[in-house]
XYZ file of C-alpha atoms in Angstrom:
644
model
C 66.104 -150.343 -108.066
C 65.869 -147.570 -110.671
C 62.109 -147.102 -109.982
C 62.737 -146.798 -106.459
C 65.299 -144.485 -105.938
C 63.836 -142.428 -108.569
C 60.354 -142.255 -106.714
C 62.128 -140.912 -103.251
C 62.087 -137.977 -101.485
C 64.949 -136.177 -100.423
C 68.151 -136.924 -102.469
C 69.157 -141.030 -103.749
C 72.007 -142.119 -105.379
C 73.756 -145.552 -106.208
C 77.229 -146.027 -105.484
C 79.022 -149.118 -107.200
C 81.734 -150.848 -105.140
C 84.779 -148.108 -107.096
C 82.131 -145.052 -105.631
C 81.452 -144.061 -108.861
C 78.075 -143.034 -109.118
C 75.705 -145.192 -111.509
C 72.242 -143.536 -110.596
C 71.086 -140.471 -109.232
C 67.661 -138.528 -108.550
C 66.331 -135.133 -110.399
C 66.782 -133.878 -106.546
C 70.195 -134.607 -106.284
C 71.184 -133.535 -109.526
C 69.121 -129.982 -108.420
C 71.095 -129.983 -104.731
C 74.279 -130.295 -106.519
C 73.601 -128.750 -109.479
C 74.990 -131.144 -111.829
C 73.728 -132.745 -114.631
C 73.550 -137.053 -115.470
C 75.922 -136.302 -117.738
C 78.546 -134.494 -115.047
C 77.847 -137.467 -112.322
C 76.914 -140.868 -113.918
C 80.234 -142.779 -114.082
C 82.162 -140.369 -111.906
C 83.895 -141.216 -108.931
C 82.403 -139.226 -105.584
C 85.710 -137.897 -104.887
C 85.376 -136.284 -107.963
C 82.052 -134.638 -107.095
C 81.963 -134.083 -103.500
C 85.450 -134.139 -102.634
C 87.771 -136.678 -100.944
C 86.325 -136.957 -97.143
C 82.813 -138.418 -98.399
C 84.414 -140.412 -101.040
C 86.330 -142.496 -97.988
C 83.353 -142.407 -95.794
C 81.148 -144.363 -98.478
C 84.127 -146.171 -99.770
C 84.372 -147.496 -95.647
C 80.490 -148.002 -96.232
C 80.818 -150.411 -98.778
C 83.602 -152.706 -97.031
C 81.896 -153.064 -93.892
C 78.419 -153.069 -94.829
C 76.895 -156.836 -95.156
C 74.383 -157.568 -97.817
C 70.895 -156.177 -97.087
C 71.552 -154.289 -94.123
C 71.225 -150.029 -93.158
C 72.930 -147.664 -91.600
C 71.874 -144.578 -90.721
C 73.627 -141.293 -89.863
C 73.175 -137.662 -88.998
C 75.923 -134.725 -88.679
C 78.115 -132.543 -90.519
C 80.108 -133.636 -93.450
C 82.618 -132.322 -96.089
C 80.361 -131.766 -99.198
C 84.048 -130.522 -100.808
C 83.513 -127.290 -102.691
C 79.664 -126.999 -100.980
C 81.252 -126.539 -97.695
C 80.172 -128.538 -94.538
C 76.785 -129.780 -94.389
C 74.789 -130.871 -92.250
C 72.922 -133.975 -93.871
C 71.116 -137.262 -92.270
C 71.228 -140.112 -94.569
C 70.328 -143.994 -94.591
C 73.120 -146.183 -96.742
C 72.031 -149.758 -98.166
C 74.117 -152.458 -99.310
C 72.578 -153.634 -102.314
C 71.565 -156.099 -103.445
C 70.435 -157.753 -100.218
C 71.390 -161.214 -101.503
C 74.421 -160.267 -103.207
C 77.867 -161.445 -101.723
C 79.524 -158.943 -101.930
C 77.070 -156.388 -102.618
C 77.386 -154.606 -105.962
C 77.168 -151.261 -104.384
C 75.627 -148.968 -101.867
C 71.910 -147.129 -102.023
C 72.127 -143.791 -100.376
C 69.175 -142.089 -99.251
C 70.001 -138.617 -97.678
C 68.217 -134.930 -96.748
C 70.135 -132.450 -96.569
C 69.260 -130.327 -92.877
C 71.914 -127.522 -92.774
C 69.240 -124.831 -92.887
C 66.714 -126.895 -90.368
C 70.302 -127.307 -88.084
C 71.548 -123.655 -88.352
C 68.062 -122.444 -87.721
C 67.759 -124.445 -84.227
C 71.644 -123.388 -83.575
C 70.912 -119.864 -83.893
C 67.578 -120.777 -81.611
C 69.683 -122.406 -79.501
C 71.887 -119.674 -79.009
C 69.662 -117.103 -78.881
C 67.752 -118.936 -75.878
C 70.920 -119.448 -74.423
C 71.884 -115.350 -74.701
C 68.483 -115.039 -73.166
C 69.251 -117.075 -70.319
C 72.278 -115.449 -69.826
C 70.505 -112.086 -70.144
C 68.145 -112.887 -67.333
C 70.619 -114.447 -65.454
C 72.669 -111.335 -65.593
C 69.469 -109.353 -65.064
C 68.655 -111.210 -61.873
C 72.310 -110.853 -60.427
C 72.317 -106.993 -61.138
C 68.833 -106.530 -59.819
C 68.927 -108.982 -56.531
C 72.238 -107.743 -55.800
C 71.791 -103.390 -56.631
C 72.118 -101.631 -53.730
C 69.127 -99.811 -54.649
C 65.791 -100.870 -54.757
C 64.046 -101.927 -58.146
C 60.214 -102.058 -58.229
C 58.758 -103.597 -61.789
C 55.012 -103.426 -62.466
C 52.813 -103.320 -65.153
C 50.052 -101.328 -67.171
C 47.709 -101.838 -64.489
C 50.338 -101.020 -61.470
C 50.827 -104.675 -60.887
C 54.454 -105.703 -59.061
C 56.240 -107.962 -61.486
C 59.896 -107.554 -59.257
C 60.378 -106.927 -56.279
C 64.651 -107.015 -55.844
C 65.963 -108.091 -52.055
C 66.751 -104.130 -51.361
C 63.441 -103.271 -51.768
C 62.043 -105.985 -49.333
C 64.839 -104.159 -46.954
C 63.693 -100.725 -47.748
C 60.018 -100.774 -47.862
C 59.549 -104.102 -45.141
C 57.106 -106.178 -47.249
C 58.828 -109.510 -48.332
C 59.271 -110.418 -51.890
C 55.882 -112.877 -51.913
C 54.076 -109.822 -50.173
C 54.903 -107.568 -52.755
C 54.220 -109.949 -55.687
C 51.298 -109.329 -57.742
C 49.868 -106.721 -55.586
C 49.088 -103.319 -56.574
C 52.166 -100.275 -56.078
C 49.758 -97.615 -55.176
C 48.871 -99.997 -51.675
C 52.399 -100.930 -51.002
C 54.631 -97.491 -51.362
C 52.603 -94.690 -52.615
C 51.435 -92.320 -49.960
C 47.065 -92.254 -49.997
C 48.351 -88.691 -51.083
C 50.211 -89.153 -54.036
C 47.935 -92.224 -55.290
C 45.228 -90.363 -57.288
C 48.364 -88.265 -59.064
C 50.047 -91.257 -59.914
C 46.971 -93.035 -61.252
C 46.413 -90.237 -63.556
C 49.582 -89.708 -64.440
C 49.625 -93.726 -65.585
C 46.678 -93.324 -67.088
C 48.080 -90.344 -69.028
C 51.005 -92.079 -70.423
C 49.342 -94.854 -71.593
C 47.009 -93.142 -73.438
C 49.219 -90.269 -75.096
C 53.102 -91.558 -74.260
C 53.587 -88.347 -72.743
C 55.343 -88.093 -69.345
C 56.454 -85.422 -67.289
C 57.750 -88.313 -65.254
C 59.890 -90.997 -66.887
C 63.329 -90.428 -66.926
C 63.489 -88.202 -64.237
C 64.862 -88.058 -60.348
C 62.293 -87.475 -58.429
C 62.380 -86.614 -54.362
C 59.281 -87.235 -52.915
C 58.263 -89.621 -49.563
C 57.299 -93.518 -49.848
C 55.451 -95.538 -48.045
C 56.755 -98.413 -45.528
C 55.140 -101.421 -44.520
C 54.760 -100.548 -41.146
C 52.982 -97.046 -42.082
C 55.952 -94.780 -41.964
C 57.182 -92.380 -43.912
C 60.477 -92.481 -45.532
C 62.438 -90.123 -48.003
C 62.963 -91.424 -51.320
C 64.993 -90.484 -54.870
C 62.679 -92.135 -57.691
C 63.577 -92.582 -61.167
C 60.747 -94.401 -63.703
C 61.883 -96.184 -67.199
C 59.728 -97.879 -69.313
C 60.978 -101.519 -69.887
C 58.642 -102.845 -72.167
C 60.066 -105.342 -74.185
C 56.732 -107.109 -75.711
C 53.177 -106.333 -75.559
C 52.903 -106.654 -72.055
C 53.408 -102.601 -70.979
C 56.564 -102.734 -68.101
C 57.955 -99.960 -65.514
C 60.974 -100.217 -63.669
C 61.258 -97.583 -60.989
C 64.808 -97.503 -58.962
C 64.534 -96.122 -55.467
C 67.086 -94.930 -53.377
C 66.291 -94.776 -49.229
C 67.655 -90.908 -48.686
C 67.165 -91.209 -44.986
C 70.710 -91.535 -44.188
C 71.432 -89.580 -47.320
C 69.155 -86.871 -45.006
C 70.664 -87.218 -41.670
C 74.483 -87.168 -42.758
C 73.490 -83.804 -44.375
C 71.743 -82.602 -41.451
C 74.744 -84.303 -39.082
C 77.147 -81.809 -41.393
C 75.002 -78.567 -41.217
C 74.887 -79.543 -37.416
C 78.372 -79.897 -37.791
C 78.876 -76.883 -40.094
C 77.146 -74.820 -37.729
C 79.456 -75.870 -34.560
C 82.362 -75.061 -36.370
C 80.767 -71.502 -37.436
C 79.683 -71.071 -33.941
C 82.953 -71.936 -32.778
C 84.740 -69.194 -34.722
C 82.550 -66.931 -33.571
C 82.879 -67.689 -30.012
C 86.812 -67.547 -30.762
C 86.413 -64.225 -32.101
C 84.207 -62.945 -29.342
C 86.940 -63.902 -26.768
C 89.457 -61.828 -28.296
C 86.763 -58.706 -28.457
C 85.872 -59.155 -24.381
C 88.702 -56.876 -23.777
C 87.500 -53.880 -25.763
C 84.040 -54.350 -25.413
C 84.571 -53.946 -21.596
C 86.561 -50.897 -22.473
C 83.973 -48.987 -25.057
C 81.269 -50.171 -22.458
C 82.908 -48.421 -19.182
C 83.626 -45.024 -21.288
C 79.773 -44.493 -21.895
C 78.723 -45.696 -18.926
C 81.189 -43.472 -17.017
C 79.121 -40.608 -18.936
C 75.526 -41.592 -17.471
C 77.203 -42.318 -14.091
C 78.631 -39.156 -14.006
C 75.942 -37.139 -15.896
C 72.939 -38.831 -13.959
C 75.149 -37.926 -10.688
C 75.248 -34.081 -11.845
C 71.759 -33.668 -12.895
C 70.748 -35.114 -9.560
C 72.556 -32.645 -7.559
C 71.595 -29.151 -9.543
C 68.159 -30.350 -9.544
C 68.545 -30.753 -5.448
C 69.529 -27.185 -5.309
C 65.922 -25.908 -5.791
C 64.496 -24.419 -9.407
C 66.431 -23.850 -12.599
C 67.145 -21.017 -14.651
C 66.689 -21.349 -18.200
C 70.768 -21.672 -18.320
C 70.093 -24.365 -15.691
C 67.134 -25.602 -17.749
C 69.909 -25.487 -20.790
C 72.543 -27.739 -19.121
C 70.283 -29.975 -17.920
C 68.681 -30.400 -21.020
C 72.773 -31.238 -22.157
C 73.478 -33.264 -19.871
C 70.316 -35.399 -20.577
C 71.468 -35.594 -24.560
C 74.415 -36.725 -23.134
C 73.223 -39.625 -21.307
C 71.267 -40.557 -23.732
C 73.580 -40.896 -26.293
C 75.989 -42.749 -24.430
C 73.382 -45.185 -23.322
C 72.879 -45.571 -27.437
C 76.544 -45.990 -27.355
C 76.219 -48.542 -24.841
C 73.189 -50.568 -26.196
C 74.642 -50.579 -29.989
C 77.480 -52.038 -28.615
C 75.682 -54.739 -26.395
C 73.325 -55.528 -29.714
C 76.437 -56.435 -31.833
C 77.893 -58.554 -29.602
C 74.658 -60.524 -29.020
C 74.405 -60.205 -32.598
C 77.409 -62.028 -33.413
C 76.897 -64.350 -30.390
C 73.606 -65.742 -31.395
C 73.284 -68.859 -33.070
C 70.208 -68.860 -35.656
C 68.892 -70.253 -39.074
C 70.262 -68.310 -41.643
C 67.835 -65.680 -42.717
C 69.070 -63.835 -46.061
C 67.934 -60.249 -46.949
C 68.812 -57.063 -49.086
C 71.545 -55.344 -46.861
C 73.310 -52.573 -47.165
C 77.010 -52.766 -47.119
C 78.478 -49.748 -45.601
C 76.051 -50.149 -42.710
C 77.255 -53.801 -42.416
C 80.677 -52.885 -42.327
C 79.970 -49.750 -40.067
C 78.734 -52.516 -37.575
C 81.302 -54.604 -37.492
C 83.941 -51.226 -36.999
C 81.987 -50.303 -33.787
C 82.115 -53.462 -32.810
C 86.267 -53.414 -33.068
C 86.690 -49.838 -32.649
C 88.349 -50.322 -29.377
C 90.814 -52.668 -30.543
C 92.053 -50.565 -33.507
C 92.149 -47.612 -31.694
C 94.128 -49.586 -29.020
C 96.657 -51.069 -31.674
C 97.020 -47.234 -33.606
C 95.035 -48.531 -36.386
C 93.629 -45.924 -38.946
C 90.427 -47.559 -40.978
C 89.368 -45.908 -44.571
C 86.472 -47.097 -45.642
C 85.360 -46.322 -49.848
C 81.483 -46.773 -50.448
C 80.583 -45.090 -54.117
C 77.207 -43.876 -53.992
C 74.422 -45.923 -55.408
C 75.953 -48.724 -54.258
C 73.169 -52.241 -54.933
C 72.080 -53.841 -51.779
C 73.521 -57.514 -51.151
C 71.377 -60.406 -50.717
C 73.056 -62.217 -47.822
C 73.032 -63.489 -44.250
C 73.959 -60.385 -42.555
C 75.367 -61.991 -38.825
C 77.334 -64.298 -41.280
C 78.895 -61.670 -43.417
C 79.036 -59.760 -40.701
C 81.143 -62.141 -38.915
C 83.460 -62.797 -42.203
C 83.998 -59.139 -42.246
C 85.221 -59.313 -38.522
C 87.313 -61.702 -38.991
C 89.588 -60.470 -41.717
C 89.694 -57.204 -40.056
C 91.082 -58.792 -36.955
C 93.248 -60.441 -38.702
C 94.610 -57.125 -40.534
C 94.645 -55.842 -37.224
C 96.738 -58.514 -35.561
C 98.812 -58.321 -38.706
C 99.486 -54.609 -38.528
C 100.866 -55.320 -34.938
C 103.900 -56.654 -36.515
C 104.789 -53.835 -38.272
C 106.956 -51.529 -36.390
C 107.283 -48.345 -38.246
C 105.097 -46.147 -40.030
C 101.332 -45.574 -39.749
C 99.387 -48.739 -39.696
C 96.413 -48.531 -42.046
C 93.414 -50.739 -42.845
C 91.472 -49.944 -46.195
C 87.791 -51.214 -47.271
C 86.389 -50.495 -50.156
C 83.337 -51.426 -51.956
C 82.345 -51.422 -56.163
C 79.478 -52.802 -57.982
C 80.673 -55.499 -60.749
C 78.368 -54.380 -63.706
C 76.993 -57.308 -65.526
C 78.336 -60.011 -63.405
C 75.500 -59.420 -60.543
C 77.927 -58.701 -57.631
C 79.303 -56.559 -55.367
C 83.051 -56.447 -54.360
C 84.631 -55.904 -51.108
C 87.890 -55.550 -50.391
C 89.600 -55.556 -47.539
C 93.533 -54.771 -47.410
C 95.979 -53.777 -45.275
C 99.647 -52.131 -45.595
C 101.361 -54.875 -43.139
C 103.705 -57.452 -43.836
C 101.465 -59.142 -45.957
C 101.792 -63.133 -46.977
C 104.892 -65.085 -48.112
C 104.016 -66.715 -51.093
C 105.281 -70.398 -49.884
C 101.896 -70.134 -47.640
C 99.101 -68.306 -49.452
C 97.875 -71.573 -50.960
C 97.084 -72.968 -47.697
C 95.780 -70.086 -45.441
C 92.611 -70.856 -46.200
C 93.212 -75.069 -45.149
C 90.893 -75.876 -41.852
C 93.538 -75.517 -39.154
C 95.951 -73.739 -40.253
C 97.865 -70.675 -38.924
C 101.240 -68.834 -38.357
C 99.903 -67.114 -35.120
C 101.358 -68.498 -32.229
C 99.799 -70.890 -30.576
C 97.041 -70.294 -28.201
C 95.928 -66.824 -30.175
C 94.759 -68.562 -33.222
C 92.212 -71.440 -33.977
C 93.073 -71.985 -37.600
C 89.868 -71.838 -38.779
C 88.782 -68.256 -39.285
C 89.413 -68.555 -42.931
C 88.448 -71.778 -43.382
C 84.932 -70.601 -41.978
C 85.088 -67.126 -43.595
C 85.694 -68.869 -47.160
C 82.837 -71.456 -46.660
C 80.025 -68.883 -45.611
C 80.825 -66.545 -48.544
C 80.831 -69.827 -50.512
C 77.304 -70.776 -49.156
C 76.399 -67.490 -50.381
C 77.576 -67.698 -54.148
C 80.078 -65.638 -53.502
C 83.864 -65.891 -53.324
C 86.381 -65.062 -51.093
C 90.253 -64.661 -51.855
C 93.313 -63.110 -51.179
C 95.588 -60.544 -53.294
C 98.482 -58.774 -52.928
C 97.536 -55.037 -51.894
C 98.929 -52.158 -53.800
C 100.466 -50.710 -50.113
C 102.515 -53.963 -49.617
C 100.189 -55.868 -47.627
C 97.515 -58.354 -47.938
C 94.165 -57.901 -49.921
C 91.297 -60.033 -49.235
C 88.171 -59.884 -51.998
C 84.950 -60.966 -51.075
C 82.549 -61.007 -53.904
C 78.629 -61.392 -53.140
C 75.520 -61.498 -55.162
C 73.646 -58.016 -55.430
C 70.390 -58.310 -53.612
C 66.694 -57.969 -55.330
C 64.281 -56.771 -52.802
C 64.567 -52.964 -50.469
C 66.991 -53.777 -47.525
C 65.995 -54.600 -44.016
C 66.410 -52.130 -41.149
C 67.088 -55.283 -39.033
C 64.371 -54.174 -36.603
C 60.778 -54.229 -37.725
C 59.006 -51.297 -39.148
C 61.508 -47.686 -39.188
C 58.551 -45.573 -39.149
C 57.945 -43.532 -35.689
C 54.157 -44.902 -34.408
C 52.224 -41.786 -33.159
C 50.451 -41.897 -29.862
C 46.725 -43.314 -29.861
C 44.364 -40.811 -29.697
C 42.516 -40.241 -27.198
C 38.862 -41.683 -28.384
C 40.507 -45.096 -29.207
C 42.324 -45.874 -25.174
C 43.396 -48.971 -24.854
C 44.632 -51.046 -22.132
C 47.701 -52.886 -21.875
C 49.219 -54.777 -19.041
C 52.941 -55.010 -18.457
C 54.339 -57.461 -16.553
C 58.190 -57.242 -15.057
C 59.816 -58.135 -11.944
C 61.860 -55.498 -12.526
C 60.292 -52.453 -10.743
C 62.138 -49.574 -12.519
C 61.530 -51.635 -16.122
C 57.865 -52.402 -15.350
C 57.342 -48.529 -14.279
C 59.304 -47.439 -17.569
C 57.486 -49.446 -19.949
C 54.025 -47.567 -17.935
C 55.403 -44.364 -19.107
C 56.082 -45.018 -22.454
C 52.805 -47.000 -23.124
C 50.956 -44.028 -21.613
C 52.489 -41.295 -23.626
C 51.042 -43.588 -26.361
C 47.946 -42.979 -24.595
C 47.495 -46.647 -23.790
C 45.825 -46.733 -19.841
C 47.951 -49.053 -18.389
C 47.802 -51.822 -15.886
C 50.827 -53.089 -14.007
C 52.106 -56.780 -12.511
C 55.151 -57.912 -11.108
C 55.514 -61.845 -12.168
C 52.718 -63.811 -13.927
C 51.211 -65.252 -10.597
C 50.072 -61.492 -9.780
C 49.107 -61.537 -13.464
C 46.664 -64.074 -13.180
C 45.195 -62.956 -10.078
C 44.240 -59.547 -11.848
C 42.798 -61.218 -14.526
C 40.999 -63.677 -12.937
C 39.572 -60.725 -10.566
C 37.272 -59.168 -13.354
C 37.142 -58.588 -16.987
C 40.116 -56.099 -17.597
C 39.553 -54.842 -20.900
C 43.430 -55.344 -22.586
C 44.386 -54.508 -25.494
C 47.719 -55.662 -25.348
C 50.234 -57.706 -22.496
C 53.230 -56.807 -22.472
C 55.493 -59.608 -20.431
C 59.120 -60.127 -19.269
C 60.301 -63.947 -19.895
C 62.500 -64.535 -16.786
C 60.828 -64.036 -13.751
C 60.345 -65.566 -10.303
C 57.020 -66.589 -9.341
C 55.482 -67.435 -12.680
C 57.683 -66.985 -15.840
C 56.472 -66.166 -19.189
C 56.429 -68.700 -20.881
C 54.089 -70.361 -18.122
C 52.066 -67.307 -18.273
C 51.661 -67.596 -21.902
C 50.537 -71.283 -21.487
C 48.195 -70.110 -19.157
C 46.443 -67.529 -21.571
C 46.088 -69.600 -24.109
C 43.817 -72.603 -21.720
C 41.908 -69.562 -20.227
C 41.868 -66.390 -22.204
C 42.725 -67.561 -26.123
C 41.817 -64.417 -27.440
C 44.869 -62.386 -25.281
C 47.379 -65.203 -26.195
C 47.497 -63.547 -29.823
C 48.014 -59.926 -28.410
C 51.051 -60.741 -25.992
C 54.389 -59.642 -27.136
C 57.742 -60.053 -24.530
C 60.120 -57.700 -23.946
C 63.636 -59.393 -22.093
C 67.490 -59.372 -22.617
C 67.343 -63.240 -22.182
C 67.609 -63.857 -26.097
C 70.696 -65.809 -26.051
C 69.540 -68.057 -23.310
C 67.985 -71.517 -25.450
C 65.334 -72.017 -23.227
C 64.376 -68.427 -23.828
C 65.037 -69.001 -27.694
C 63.200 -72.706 -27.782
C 59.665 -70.135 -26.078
C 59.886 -67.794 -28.640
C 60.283 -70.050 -31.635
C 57.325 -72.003 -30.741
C 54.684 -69.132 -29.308
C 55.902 -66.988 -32.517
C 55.269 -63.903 -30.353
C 56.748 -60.739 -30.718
C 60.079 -59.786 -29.086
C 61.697 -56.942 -28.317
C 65.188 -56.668 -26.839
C 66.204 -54.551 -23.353
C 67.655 -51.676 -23.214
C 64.945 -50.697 -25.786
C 63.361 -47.206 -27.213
C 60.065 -45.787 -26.968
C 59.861 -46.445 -30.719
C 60.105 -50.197 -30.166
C 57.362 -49.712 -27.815
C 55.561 -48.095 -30.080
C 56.148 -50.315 -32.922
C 55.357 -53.622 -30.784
C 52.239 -51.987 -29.168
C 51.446 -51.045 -32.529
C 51.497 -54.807 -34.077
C 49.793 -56.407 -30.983
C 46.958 -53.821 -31.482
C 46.594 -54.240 -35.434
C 42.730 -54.547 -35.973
C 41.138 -53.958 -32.831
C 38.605 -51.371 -33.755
């Protein structure tokens, strides 16, 4: 027995029928780390502890002579903790009755069994990793796209089948750059791919990206891209998330439309409340060309004029002239204000802004005993804004001063804007304040709230400020209110200074001399108006342009389709009977290309949208009636630009 437990591998002991031990191998001696001497004759409760003591001690009452049992799990080794050990126990002798003792063969596997635990575990983490991963993934609102080195789908989550239209075995092992890169972005992302894998640099990775995708069925949609590299192993992996911004696209575009309704709203609003005095300042300058037009007529019936005669007349004619100015100013502000356009930002001027939107209300604060002071230092900076927006803001609060200052009963009634440059902060104030009741505390947090107002109702929309606030907003500007030093209220617009020379708001300022007389030119103006078409002959001519002359573009056609008239230039009305404009225009450019460049229009039709649909797509010229021989000049000018 000695010989063969002492030639075993893995640990053997002998047990006698009291569990003391009466052999054991140079390997379990070395597991334990006991010597013969600390073992032989001992008692395995004494070594190992109590619970193995009564497991072999169970062994050795149950176990017939000559026959095995074999186990495997974890047991109490006593002060070596719990191990986990397999082991084969004997009863020995085989022919004794009872046996003498037990033969224990046994291996101790704690380090093979915590080794396939922490396996164990780790596959299961793994599995519950991926099974996380595929519950984030198939269920993200967004879509995920995984690929490769080579570009190769390796994912394809369900919103991306609902995005793009290819389903997930489409998608599968197929190359990116054919299923949602645009032909015109594939060579950039193949080099940029082939850039990163070479260096590790990206200008990509990491970043949102807005750029257009590809669809199955060949359209085009907007997309927000992010890229992160995955990789995980030595297979190279890209996860790119992808958000669909079409509806992102039209909501925005639904609350610009929106936005816009609400601005053009206001506007109307205000307009409504200004028909009243713009009737009024129209009348009294049209009263003075009535009435002047009417005198010149009759001394110049009575036969020659003196020169004192010549002098009056020469008045008179000032006179109607300026009140036509008057008259036209007035009309241009209020189609101005009325007109509903993309905003278009420029260097403006702010005193002439302001001086705009005072003709425009002049009536009404003369009406209501209103005294305006205005305060522009000199050297004021231009401000880069919208001007009919500002313009309109600047209305606004003066009305409402206005209507404010009706409440007051005595005293003067005074309205005070003044302007400043903010030095180092980039803007300009405004401020616009009145020496009225001014506004109870209790409400000043909410006079700027959509909808609300403490006029009575049916003179207010509630809005105004609402509107007013938002546009300077859109601006990067602010708009607030203050208490003003007179009593009243204060409102302080601040805008950004502008960086370029202002606009005159109507093309080139410089006076265009008349054409000398070696370079004539043609030009044929077309009206249906028969006192418009014959003024527009006299100012082209004094510009020494001969001149040719139709009334509607049927009678245009027919000239030119007569003979070769040499034009220069067409000058054309866009409302007209027998042969509009536009379907002139359309005309020219099937039959005589080259003129379709050289025709500008001159009409008082701007506000009309079929009128404004023309002109956006011909991108023609425009001038607006009444006009000036200038803006004949200038137009003539532009249509004519390198003829030789």
């Amino acid at each position: 027995m000695q010989t063969c437990l002492g030639g075993s591998l893995g640990h053997a002991v002998f047990l006698d029928r009291s569990c003391r031990y009466r052999f054991a191998n140079r390997e379990f001696l070395d597991f334990i780390g006991k010597s013969d001497g600390d073992v032989i004759g001992r008692e395995v409760s004494a070594v190992l502890g109590d619970a193995l003591h009564a497991t072999y001690a169970q062994m050795l009452e149950r176990l017939p002579p000559g026959e095995s049992v074999r186990r495997e799990g974890w047991t109490d080794y006593g002060s070596f903790g719990r191990r986990y050990v397999e082991e084969l126990i004997t009863a020995y002798p085989p022919d004794g009755d009872p046996p003498s003792g037990v033969i224990v063969f046994s291996r101790d596997l704690t380090e093979l069994k915590n080794r396939e635990q922490d396996l164990l575990e780790r596959v299961e983490a793994q599995n519950a990793v991926e099974a996380y991963h595929a519950v984030v993934v198939n269920t993200a609102l967004d879509a995920i796209v995984v690929i490769d080195e080579a570009g190769i789908v390796v994912d394809f989550n369900p919103a991306a089948v609902s995005v793009f239209g290819y389903s997930r075995d489409q998608a599968m092992g197929s190359q990116i750059a054919d299923l949602i890169i645009p032909p015109a972005l594939r060579s950039a992302h193949d080099c940029g791919m082939k850039s990163y894998l070479e260096s590790g640099v990206s200008r990509v990775l990491g970043q949102r990206l807005e750029l257009e995708a590809l669809r199955a069925d060949g359209g085009l949609i907007p997309i927000e891209l992010t890229i992160t590299d995955v990789t995980r192993g030595p297979k190279r992996l890209f996860a790119a998330h992808l958000r669909d911004l079409t509806a992102a696209r039209k909501a925005q575009a639904e609350i610009a439309s929106q936005r816009d309704a609400l601005h053009q709203k206001e506007k109307l609003a205000a307009l409504g409340s200004l028909l009243a005095g713009v009737a009024h300042e129209l009348n009294n300058p049209l009263s003075i060309v009535m009435g002047h037009a009417m005198m010149l007529r009759e001394k110049l019936a009575n036969g020659p004029s003196s020169l004192t005669q010549s002098e009056d007349l020469a008045k008179r004619s000032v006179k109607i002239e300026e009140a036509a100015n008057r008259c036209a100013r007035i009309v241009r502000s209020f189609l101005d204000m009325a007109r509903q356009r993309k905003t278009e930002r420029q260097a403006i001027l702010l005193p002439d802004l302001v001086g705009k939107a005072l003709d425009l209300l002049s009536y009404n604060l003369q009406s209501s005993g209103v005294i305006v002071e205005t305060d522009f230092p000199g050297g004021l900076p231009p401000i880069w804004v919208d001007g009919d927006q500002i313009h309109q803001v600047v209305v606004n609060l003066v009305i409402n001063a206005c209507q404010a200052l009706e409440e007051k009963g005595d005293g003067d009634r005074r309205i005070r804007i003044a302007a400043e440059p903010l030095i180092g902060a980039g803007m300009v104030l405004l401020g616009i304040s009145d020496n009225g009741p001014g506004i109870p505390a209790s409400i000043r947090s909410r006079i700027f709230d959509p909808y609300f107002t403490t006029k009575p109702q049916g003179t207010g929309t509630g809005i105004g400020l609402a509107v007013s606030r938002g546009l300077i907003e859109a601006h990067g500007g602010t708009l607030d209110i203050d208490e003003a030093s007179t009593g009243g209220a204060r409102f302080v617009i601040r805008l950004p200074v502008g960086e370029s020379t202002p606009g005159t708001g109507d093309g080139v300022s410089s006076r265009v001399e008349a054409v000398p007389a070696a370079a004539r030119r043609h030009v044929l103006v077309i009206d249906d108006e028969t006192d418009i078409a014959e003024l527009l002959s006299d100012m082209a001519g004094s510009l020494g342009f001969d001149v040719s002359v139709a009334g509607s573009g049927q009678a245009a056609k027919a000239l030119l389709e007569q003979g070769d008239l040499p034009l220069s230039a067409i000058l054309c009305d866009i409302r007209m009977p027998n042969g509009d404009g536009p379907a002139f225009y359309d005309w020219l450019r099937e039959t005589r290309p080259e003129l379709a460049t050289r025709i500008g229009f001159v009409t008082g039709d701007t506000l009309g949208p079929a009128a404004g649909r023309f002109l956006a797509r011909s991108g023609c010229p425009m001038i607006e009636k009444p006009f000036t021989p200038d803006d004949i000049a200038r137009i003539l000018t532009s249509l004519t630009a390198g003829l030789t």
